[in-house]
Each structure stands twice: as C-alpha cells, then as structure tokens.
mmCIF file of C-alpha atoms in Angstrom:
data_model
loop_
_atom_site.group_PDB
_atom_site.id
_atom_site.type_symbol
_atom_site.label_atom_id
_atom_site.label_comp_id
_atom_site.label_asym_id
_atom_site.label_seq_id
_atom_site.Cartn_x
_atom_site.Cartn_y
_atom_site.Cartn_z
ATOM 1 C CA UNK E 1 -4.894 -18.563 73.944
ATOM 2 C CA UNK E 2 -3.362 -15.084 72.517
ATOM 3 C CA UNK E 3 -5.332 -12.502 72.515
ATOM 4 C CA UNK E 4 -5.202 -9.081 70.589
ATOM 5 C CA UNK E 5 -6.810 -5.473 71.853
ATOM 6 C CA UNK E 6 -7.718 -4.184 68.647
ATOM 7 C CA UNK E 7 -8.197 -0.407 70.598
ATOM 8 C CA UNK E 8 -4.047 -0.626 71.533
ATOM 9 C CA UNK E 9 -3.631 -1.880 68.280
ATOM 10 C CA UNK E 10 -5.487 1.021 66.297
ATOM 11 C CA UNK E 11 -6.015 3.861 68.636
ATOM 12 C CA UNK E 12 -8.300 5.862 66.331
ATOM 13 C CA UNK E 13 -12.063 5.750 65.256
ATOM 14 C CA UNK E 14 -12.023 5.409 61.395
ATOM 15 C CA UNK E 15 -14.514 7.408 59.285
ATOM 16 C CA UNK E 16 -14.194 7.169 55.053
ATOM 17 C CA UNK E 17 -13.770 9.567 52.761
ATOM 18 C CA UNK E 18 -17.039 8.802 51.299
ATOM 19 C CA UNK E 19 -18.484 9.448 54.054
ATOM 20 C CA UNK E 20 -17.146 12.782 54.704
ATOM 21 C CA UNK E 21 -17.516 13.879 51.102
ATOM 22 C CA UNK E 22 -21.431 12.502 51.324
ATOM 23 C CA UNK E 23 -22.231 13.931 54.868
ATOM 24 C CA UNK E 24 -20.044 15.987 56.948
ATOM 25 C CA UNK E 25 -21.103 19.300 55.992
ATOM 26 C CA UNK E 26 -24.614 18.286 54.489
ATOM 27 C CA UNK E 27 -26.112 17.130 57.596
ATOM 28 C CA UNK E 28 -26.952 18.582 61.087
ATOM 29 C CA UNK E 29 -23.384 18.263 62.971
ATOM 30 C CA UNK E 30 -25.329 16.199 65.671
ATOM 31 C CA UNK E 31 -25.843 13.288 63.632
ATOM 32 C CA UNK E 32 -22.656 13.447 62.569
ATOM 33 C CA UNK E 33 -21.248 13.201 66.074
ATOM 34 C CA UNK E 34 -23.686 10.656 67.120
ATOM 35 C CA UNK E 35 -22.689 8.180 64.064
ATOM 36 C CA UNK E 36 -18.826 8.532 64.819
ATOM 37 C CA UNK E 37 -19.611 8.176 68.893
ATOM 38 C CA UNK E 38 -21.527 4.268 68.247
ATOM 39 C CA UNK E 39 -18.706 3.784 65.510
ATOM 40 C CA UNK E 40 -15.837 4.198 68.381
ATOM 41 C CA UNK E 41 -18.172 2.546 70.687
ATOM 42 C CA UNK E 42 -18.279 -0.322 68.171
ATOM 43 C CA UNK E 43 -15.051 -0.986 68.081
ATOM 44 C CA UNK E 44 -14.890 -1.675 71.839
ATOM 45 C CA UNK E 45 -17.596 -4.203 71.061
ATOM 46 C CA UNK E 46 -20.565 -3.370 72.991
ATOM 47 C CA UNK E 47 -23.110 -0.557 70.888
ATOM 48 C CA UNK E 48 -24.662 2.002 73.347
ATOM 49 C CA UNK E 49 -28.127 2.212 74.130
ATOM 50 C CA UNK E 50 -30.734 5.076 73.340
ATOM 51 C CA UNK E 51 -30.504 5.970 76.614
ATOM 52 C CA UNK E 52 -26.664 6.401 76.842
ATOM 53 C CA UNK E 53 -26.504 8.145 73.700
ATOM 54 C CA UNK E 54 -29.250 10.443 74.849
ATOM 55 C CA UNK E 55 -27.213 11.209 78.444
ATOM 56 C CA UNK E 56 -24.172 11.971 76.420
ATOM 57 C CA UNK E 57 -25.534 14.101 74.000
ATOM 58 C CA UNK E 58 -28.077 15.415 76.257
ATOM 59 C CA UNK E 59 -31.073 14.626 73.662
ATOM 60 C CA UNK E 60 -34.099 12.991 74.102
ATOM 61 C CA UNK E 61 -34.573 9.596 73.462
ATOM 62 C CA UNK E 62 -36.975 10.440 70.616
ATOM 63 C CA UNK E 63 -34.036 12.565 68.871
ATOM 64 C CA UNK E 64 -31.697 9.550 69.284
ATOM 65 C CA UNK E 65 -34.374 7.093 67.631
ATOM 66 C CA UNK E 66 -34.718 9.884 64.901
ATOM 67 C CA UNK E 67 -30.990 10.103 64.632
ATOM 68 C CA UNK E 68 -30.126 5.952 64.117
ATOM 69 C CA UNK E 69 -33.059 5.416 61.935
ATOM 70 C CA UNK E 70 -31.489 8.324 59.544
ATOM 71 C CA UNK E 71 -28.065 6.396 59.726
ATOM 72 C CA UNK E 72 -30.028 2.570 59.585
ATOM 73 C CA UNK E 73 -31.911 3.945 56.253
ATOM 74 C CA UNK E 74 -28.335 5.083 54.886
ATOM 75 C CA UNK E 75 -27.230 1.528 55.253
ATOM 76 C CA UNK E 76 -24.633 1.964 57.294
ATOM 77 C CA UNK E 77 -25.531 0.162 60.354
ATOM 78 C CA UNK E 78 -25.638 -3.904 60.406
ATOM 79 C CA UNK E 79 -28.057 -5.282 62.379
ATOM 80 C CA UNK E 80 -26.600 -6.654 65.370
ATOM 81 C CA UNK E 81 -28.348 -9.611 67.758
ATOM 82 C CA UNK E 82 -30.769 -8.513 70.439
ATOM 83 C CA UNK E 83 -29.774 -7.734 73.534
ATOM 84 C CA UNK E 84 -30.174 -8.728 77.015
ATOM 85 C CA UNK E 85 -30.164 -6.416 79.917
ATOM 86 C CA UNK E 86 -29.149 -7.599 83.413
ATOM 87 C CA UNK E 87 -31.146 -6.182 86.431
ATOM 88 C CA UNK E 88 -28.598 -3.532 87.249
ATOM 89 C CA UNK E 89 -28.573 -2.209 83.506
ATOM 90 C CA UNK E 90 -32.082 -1.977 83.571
ATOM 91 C CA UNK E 91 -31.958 -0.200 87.190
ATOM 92 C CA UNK E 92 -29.662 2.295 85.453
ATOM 93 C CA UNK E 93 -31.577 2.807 82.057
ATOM 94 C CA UNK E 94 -34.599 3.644 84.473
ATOM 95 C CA UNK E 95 -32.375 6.583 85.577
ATOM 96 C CA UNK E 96 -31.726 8.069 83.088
ATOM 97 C CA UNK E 97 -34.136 7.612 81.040
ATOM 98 C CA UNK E 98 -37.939 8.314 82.821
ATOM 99 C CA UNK E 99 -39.593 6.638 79.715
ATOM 100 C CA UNK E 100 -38.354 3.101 80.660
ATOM 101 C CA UNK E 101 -39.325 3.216 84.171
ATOM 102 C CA UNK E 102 -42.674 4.132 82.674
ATOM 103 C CA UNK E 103 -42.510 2.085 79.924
ATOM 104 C CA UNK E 104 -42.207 -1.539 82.310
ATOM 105 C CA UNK E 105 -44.870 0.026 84.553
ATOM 106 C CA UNK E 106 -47.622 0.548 81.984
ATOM 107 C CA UNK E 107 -46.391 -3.000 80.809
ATOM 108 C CA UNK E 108 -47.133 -4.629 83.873
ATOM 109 C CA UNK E 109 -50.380 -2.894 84.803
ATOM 110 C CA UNK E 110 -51.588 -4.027 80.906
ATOM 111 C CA UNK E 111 -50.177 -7.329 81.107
ATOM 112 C CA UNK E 112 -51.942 -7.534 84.683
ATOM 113 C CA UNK E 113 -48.421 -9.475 86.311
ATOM 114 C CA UNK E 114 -45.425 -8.220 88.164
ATOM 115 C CA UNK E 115 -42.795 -8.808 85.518
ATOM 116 C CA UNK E 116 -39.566 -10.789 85.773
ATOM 117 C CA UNK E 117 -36.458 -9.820 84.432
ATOM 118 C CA UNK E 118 -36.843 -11.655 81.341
ATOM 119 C CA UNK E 119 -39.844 -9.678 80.384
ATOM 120 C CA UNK E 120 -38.684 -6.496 81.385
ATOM 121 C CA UNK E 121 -35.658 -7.017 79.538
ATOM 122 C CA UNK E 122 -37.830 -7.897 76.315
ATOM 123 C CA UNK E 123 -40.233 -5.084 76.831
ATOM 124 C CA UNK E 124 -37.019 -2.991 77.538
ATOM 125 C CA UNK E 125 -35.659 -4.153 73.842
ATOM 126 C CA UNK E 126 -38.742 -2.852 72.375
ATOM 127 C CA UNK E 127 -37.831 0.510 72.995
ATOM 128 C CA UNK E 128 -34.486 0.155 72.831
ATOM 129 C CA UNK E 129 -33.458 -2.440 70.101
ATOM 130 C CA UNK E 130 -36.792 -2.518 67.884
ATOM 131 C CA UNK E 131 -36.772 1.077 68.412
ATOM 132 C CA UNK E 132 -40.591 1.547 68.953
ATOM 133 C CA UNK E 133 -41.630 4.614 70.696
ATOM 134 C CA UNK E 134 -43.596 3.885 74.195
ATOM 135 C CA UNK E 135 -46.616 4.994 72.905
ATOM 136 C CA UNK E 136 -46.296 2.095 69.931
ATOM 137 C CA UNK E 137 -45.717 -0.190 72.762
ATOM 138 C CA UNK E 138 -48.299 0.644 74.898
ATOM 139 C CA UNK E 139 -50.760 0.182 71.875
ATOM 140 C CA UNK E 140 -48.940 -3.129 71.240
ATOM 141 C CA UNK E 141 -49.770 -4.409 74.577
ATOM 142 C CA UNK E 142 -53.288 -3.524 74.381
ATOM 143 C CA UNK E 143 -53.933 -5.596 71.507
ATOM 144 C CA UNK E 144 -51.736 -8.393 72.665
ATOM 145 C CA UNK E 145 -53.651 -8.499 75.599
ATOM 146 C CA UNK E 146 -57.082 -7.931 74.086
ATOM 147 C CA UNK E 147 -56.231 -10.811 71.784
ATOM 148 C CA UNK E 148 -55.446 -12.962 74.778
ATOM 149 C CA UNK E 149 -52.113 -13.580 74.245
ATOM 150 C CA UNK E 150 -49.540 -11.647 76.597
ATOM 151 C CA UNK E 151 -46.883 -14.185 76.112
ATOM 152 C CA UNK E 152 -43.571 -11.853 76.044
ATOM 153 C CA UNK E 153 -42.461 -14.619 72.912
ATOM 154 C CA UNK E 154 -45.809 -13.159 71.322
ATOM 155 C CA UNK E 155 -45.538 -9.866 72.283
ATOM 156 C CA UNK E 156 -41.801 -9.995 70.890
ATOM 157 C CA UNK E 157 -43.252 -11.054 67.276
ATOM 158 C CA UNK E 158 -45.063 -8.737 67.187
ATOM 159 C CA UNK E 159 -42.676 -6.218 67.715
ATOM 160 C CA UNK E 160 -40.695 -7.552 65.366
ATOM 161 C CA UNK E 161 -43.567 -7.424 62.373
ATOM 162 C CA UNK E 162 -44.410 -3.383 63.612
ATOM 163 C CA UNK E 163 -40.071 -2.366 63.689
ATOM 164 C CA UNK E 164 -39.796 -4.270 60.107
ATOM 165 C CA UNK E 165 -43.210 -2.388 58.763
ATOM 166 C CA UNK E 166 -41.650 0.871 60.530
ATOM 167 C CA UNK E 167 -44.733 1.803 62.453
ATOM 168 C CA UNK E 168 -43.628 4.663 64.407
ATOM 169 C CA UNK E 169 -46.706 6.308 65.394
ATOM 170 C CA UNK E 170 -49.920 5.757 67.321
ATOM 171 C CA UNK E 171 -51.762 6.170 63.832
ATOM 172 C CA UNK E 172 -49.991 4.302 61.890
ATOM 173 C CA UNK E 173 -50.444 1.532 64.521
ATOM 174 C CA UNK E 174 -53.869 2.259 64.746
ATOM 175 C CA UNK E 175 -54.645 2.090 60.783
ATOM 176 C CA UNK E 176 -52.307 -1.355 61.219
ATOM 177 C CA UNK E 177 -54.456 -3.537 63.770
ATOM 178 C CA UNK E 178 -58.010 -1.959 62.038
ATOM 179 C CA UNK E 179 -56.572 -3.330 58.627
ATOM 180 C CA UNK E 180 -55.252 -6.736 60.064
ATOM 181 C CA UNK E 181 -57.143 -7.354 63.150
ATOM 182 C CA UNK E 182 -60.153 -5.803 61.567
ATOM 183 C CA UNK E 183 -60.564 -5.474 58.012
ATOM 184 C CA UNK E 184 -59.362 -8.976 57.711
ATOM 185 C CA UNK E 185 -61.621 -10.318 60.265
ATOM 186 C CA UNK E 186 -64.215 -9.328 58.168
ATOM 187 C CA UNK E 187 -62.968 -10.756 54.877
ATOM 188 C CA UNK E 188 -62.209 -14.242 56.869
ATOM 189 C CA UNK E 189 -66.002 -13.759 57.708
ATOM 190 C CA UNK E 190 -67.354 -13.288 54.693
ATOM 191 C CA UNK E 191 -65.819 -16.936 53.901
ATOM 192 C CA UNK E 192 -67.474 -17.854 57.134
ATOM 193 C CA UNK E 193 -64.429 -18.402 58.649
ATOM 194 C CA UNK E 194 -64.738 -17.028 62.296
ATOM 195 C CA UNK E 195 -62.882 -17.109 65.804
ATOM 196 C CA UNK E 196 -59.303 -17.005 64.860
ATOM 197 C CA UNK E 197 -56.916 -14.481 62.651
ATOM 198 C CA UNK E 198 -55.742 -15.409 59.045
ATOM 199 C CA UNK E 199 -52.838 -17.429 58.023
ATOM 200 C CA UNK E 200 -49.642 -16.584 56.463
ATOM 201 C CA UNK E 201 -51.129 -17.783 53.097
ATOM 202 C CA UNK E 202 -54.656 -16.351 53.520
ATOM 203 C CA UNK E 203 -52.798 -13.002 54.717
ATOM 204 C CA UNK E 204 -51.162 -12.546 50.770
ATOM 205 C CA UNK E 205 -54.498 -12.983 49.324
ATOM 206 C CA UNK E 206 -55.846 -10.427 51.202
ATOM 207 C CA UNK E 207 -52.805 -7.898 51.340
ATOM 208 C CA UNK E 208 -53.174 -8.482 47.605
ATOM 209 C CA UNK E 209 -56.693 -7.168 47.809
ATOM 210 C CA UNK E 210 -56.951 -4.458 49.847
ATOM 211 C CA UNK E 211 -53.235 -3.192 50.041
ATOM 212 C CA UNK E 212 -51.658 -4.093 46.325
ATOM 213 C CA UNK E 213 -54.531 -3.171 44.384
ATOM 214 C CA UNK E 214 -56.530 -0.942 47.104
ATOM 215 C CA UNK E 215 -60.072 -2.808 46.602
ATOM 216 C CA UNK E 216 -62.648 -1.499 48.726
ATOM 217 C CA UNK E 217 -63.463 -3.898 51.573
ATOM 218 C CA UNK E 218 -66.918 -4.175 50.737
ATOM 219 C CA UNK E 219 -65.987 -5.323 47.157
ATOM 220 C CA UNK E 220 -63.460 -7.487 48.770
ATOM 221 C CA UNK E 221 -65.975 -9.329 51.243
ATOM 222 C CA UNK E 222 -68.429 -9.490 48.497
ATOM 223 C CA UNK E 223 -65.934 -11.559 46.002
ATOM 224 C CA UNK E 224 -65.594 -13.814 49.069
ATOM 225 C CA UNK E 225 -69.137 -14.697 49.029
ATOM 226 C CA UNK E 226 -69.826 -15.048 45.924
ATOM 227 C CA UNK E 227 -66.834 -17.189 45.770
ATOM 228 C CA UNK E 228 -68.750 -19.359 48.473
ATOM 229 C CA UNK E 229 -72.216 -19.352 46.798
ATOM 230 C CA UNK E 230 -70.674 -20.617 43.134
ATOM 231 C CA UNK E 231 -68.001 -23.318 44.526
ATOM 232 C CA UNK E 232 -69.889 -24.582 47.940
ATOM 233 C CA UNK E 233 -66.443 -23.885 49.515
ATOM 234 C CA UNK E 234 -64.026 -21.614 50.621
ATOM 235 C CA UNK E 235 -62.062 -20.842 47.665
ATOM 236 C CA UNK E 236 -59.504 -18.215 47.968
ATOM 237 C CA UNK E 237 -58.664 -18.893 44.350
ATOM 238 C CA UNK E 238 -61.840 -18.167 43.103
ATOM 239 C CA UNK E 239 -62.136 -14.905 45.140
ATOM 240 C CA UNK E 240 -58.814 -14.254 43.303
ATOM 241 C CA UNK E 241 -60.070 -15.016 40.082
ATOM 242 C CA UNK E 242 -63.385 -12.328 40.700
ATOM 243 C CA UNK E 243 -61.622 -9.474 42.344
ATOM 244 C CA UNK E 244 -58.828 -9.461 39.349
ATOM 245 C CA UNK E 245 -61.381 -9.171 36.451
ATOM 246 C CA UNK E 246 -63.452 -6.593 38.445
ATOM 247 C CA UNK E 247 -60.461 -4.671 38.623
ATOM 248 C CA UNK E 248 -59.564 -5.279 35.152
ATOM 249 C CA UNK E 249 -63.056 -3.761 34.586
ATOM 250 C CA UNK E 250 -62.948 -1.141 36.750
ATOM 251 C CA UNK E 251 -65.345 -2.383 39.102
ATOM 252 C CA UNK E 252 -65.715 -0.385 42.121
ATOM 253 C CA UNK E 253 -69.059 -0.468 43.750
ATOM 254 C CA UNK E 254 -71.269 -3.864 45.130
ATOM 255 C CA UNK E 255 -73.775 -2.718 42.878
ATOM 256 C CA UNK E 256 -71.674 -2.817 39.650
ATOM 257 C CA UNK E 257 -70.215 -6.202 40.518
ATOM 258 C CA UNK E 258 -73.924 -7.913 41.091
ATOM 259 C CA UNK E 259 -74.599 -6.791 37.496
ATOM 260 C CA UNK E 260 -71.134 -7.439 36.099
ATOM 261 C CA UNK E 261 -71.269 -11.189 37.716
ATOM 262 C CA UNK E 262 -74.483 -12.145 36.808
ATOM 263 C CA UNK E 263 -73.449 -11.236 32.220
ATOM 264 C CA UNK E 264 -70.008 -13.444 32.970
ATOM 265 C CA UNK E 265 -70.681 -16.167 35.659
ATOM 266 C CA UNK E 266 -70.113 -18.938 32.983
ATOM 267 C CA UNK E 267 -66.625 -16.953 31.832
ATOM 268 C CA UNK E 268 -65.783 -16.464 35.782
ATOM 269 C CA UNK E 269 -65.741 -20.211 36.732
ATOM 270 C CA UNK E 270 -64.095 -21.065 33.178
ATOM 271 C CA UNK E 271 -60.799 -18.753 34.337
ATOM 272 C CA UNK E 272 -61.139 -20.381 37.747
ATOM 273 C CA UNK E 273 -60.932 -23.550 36.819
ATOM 274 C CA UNK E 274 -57.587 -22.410 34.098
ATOM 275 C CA UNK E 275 -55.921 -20.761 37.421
ATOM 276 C CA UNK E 276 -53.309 -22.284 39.094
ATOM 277 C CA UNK E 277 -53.692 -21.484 42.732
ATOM 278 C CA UNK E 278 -51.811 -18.158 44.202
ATOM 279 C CA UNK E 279 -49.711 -17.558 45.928
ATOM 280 C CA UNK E 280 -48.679 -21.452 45.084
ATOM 281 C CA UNK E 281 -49.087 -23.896 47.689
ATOM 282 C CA UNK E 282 -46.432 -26.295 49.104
ATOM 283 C CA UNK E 283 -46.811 -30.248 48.249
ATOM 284 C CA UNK E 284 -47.583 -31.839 50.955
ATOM 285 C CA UNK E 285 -45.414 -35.778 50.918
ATOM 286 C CA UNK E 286 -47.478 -38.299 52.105
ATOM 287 C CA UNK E 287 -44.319 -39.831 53.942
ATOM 288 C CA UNK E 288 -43.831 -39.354 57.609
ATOM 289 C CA UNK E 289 -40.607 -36.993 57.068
ATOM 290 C CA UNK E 290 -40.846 -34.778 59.926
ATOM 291 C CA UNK E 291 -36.990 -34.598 60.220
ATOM 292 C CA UNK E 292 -37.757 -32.231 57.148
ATOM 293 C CA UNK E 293 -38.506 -29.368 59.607
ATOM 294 C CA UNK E 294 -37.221 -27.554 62.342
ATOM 295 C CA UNK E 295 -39.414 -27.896 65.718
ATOM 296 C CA UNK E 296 -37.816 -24.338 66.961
ATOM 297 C CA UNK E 297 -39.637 -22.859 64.135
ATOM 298 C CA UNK E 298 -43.074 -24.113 64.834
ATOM 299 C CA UNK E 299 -45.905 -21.983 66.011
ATOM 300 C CA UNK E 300 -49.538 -21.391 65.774
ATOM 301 C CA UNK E 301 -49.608 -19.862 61.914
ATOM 302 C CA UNK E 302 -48.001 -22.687 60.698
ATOM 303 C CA UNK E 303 -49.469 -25.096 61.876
ATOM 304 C CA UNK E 304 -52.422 -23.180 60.949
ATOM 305 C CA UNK E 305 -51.033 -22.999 57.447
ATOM 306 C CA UNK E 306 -49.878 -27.022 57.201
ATOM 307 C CA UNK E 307 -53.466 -28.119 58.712
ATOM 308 C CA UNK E 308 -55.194 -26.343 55.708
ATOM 309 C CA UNK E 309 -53.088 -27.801 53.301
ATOM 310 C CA UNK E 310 -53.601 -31.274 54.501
ATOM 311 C CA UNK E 311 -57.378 -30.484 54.445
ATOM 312 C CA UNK E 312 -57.357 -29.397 50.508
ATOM 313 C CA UNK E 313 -55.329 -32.634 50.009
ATOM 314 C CA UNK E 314 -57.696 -34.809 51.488
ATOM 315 C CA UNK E 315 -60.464 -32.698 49.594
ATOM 316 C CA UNK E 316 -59.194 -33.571 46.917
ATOM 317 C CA UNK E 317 -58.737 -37.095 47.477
ATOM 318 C CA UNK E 318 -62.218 -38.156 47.920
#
C-alpha cells in the first residue's frame, strides 16, 4: 500500500487571502497565531488540546477556550470526532494543566467512585472537547448525580445539550436546570404528571411557552389545569390552544385569565377541537416493524416519547 506524507509534500501551513484581508490586522495578534498554530497542527492530523495550546502560548486554559470559540463562531473550524485520551495523555494534561487534575478529582468525590480511564477520559473531553469550563462541569455533576443518574453515557448527553446551548457560565447553568429541571417540573405537575422529567415532545410545548413566547409560569401551569378540568385528561393541545389566545389577548396575570376563560369557554373548546395537534405527532403502524429503527439510538426519552403515543392511540381506540 503507497503511502503519501502530505507535510514532505507541501512543507508550508496555508492561510487565504480572505482571511488575511478579514483578520490579520483586525484582531488581537494572539488569535491570529493560535488559529495558524491548530491549522499546521491539522495538517499533521492530530488537533492540539487546550492544554497544549495553553503551554505553548503560555495562556490560560480559559484564554484558549475564549480564543477557539471566537474562531468556531467564524466558521472556520469543522467539528472533528471526540477524542479519547490514553492514561499517559491524561497523566500529562494533569501537568500542565492544574484544572484537569482538579477537574477528575471533584468528579470522583461527586460521582462518589474511583474513576476508570474511560470516565476520566469522558470527563476529561468535557473540558477539553465540549469546551465547558470546570465550574460548568462541576455543576453538571451535581445535578447528574442529584438526579440519580451518574452514568458517564448520561453525564456525556448532557454535556453535549449544555456545549450545543453554549452555557459557559455557572449562571447561565444555573438559570438552565431551574428552567428545565424546575420550571418544567412544575408545569408537568400541574398536568399531574409527577416523578419523572418531560419528554422530547412535551419539552417543545413547554419551550414554546415559557421560552418562545415568555409566558409567566404561573399562567403557564394554570392553562395546564384548566386544560385538565375541561377535557378530563392531559391535553397538551388544549393547553396550547388556551395559552395562544391569552397571548393573543394580552393576558398576563391568573386573575385576568379566570375572567377571560370563564366569557369564552364554549369558543376555547370549539378551536381545540379545529386544532391539529403540535408539534405533530408520528403515526404509530400497527405492524410489528421494529427493523424500522435503530436499537443504538434507543434511550429513556424515547421510549418515553413512543409509550405516550401508543397510549393516545389506544385512547383513541376505545
């Protein structure tokens, strides 16, 4: 099998035009050099970490972070597939970079384990590959482990959700889990739905609510029970159906929606009953086609999510 060294074959780093002509000259000279550095670096095939970028450049690690989420946000950086860290790289991150050896510790004494090397190289890629700063993930933990599930495959998804949201701070974390760990609790209760967190599908209705169109929770929770009190059910649509005409109306208190609901019940269950259910629901066949779906992809919010569904068909079966 031939193979070709593409550094023998082009001995140089290359760096466009447009990128001068946008950057070089317009931006701090350090992030400049630090872009160019993990460009030659990429041609070698194998990306440096935070912590070698922040030995070389003698930066801290929260600099470096700073510095690749400028260049990410430009769109110039692909995103690459996680990596995995042997024992001895993690030995050497430690090093040279103190947060990581504190980092795995806090980890462990949170998780309440000694962990292995596959968890400390997944805890490791939360600082270094999600690019979540340690206090982040030591917040992360704590509700992982509060929720009673310190899986590292848990822990990892959740990551995942906080790097995509770009949470990068302990109060935007802490505003996060109080709106979907709390606020949601409570709207899930107001159905009378307790003991477990929302699904995927129940989790647009409510983002809908309270993030979209920035309902007050109260109003929110009290859609949900009226919702309860004129169906007999839990109807998400019919909350739907309430909280869009009060804010049509401009209703904003509890105390304006008792009044407003009790002149336009009859019109309110007219419009529910017109609505086609939202955000739309997948038909469920009545075949036994699992070969339709991919077992790797399976976890507890779907099944969550397909159980439901089977329950409204059988609903409305009988």
């Amino acid at each position: 099998m031939y193979y070709i060294d593409l550094e023998k074959l082009v001995n140089f780093t290359p760096v466009s035009n447009d990128f001068i002509d946008r950057y070089v000259g317009k931006i701090e000279s350090t992030y400049i050099a630090v872009y160019i550095y993990i460009t030659r670096r990429a041609l070698k095939g194998k990306l440096p970490t935070v912590s070698e970028l922040s030995d070389r450049f003698s930066l801290s690690s929260e600099v470096i972070q700073k510095i690749i989420t400028y260049w990410d946000k430009e769109g110039l950086f692909d995103k690459s597939s996680k990596p995995s860290y042997s024992p001895s790289e993690i030995a050497k991150m430690e090093r040279i970079d103190n947060n990581i050896s504190e980092l795995i510790s806090t980890a462990s004494a949170i998780l309440g384990r000694a962990l292995g090397q596959k968890e400390q190289s997944t805890i490791l890629s939360l600082y270094d590959y999600y690019r979540l700063p340690v206090e982040v993930i030591t917040i992360l933990l704590g509700h992982c482990a509060e929720a009673g599930n310190s899986s590292i495959n848990y822990i990892e998804k959740i990551a995942l959700d906080w790097s995509e949201k770009n949470i990068k701070t302990m109060e935007e974390a802490e505003n996060y889990l109080k709106l979907y760990y709390g606020d949601f609790s409570k709207v899930l209760k107001a159905f009378g739905i307790n003991g477990r967190l929302a699904t995927a599908k129940e989790k647009k209705y409510i983002e809908k609510w309270l993030v979209t169109n920035k309902q007050p929770l109260e109003i929110v929770t009290a859609a949900c029970e009226e919702a309860v009190i004129n169906t007999g059910k839990v109807s998400w649509k019919y909350a739907d159906t309430i909280l869009k005409d009060w804010l049509d109306n401009g209703i904003k208190t509890v105390e304006q929606a008792e009044k407003y609901s009790k002149e336009h019940i009859d019109e309110l269950k007219k419009k529910a009953k017109s609505k086609p259910e939202t955000p739309a629901a997948k038909p469920v066949r009545k075949t036994n086609s699992f070969n339709n779906f991919d077992e790797r992809d399976y976890d507890k919010e779907a099944i969550d999510d397909l159980a439901l569904e089977l329950l409204e068909v059988e609903k409305n079966d009988t």
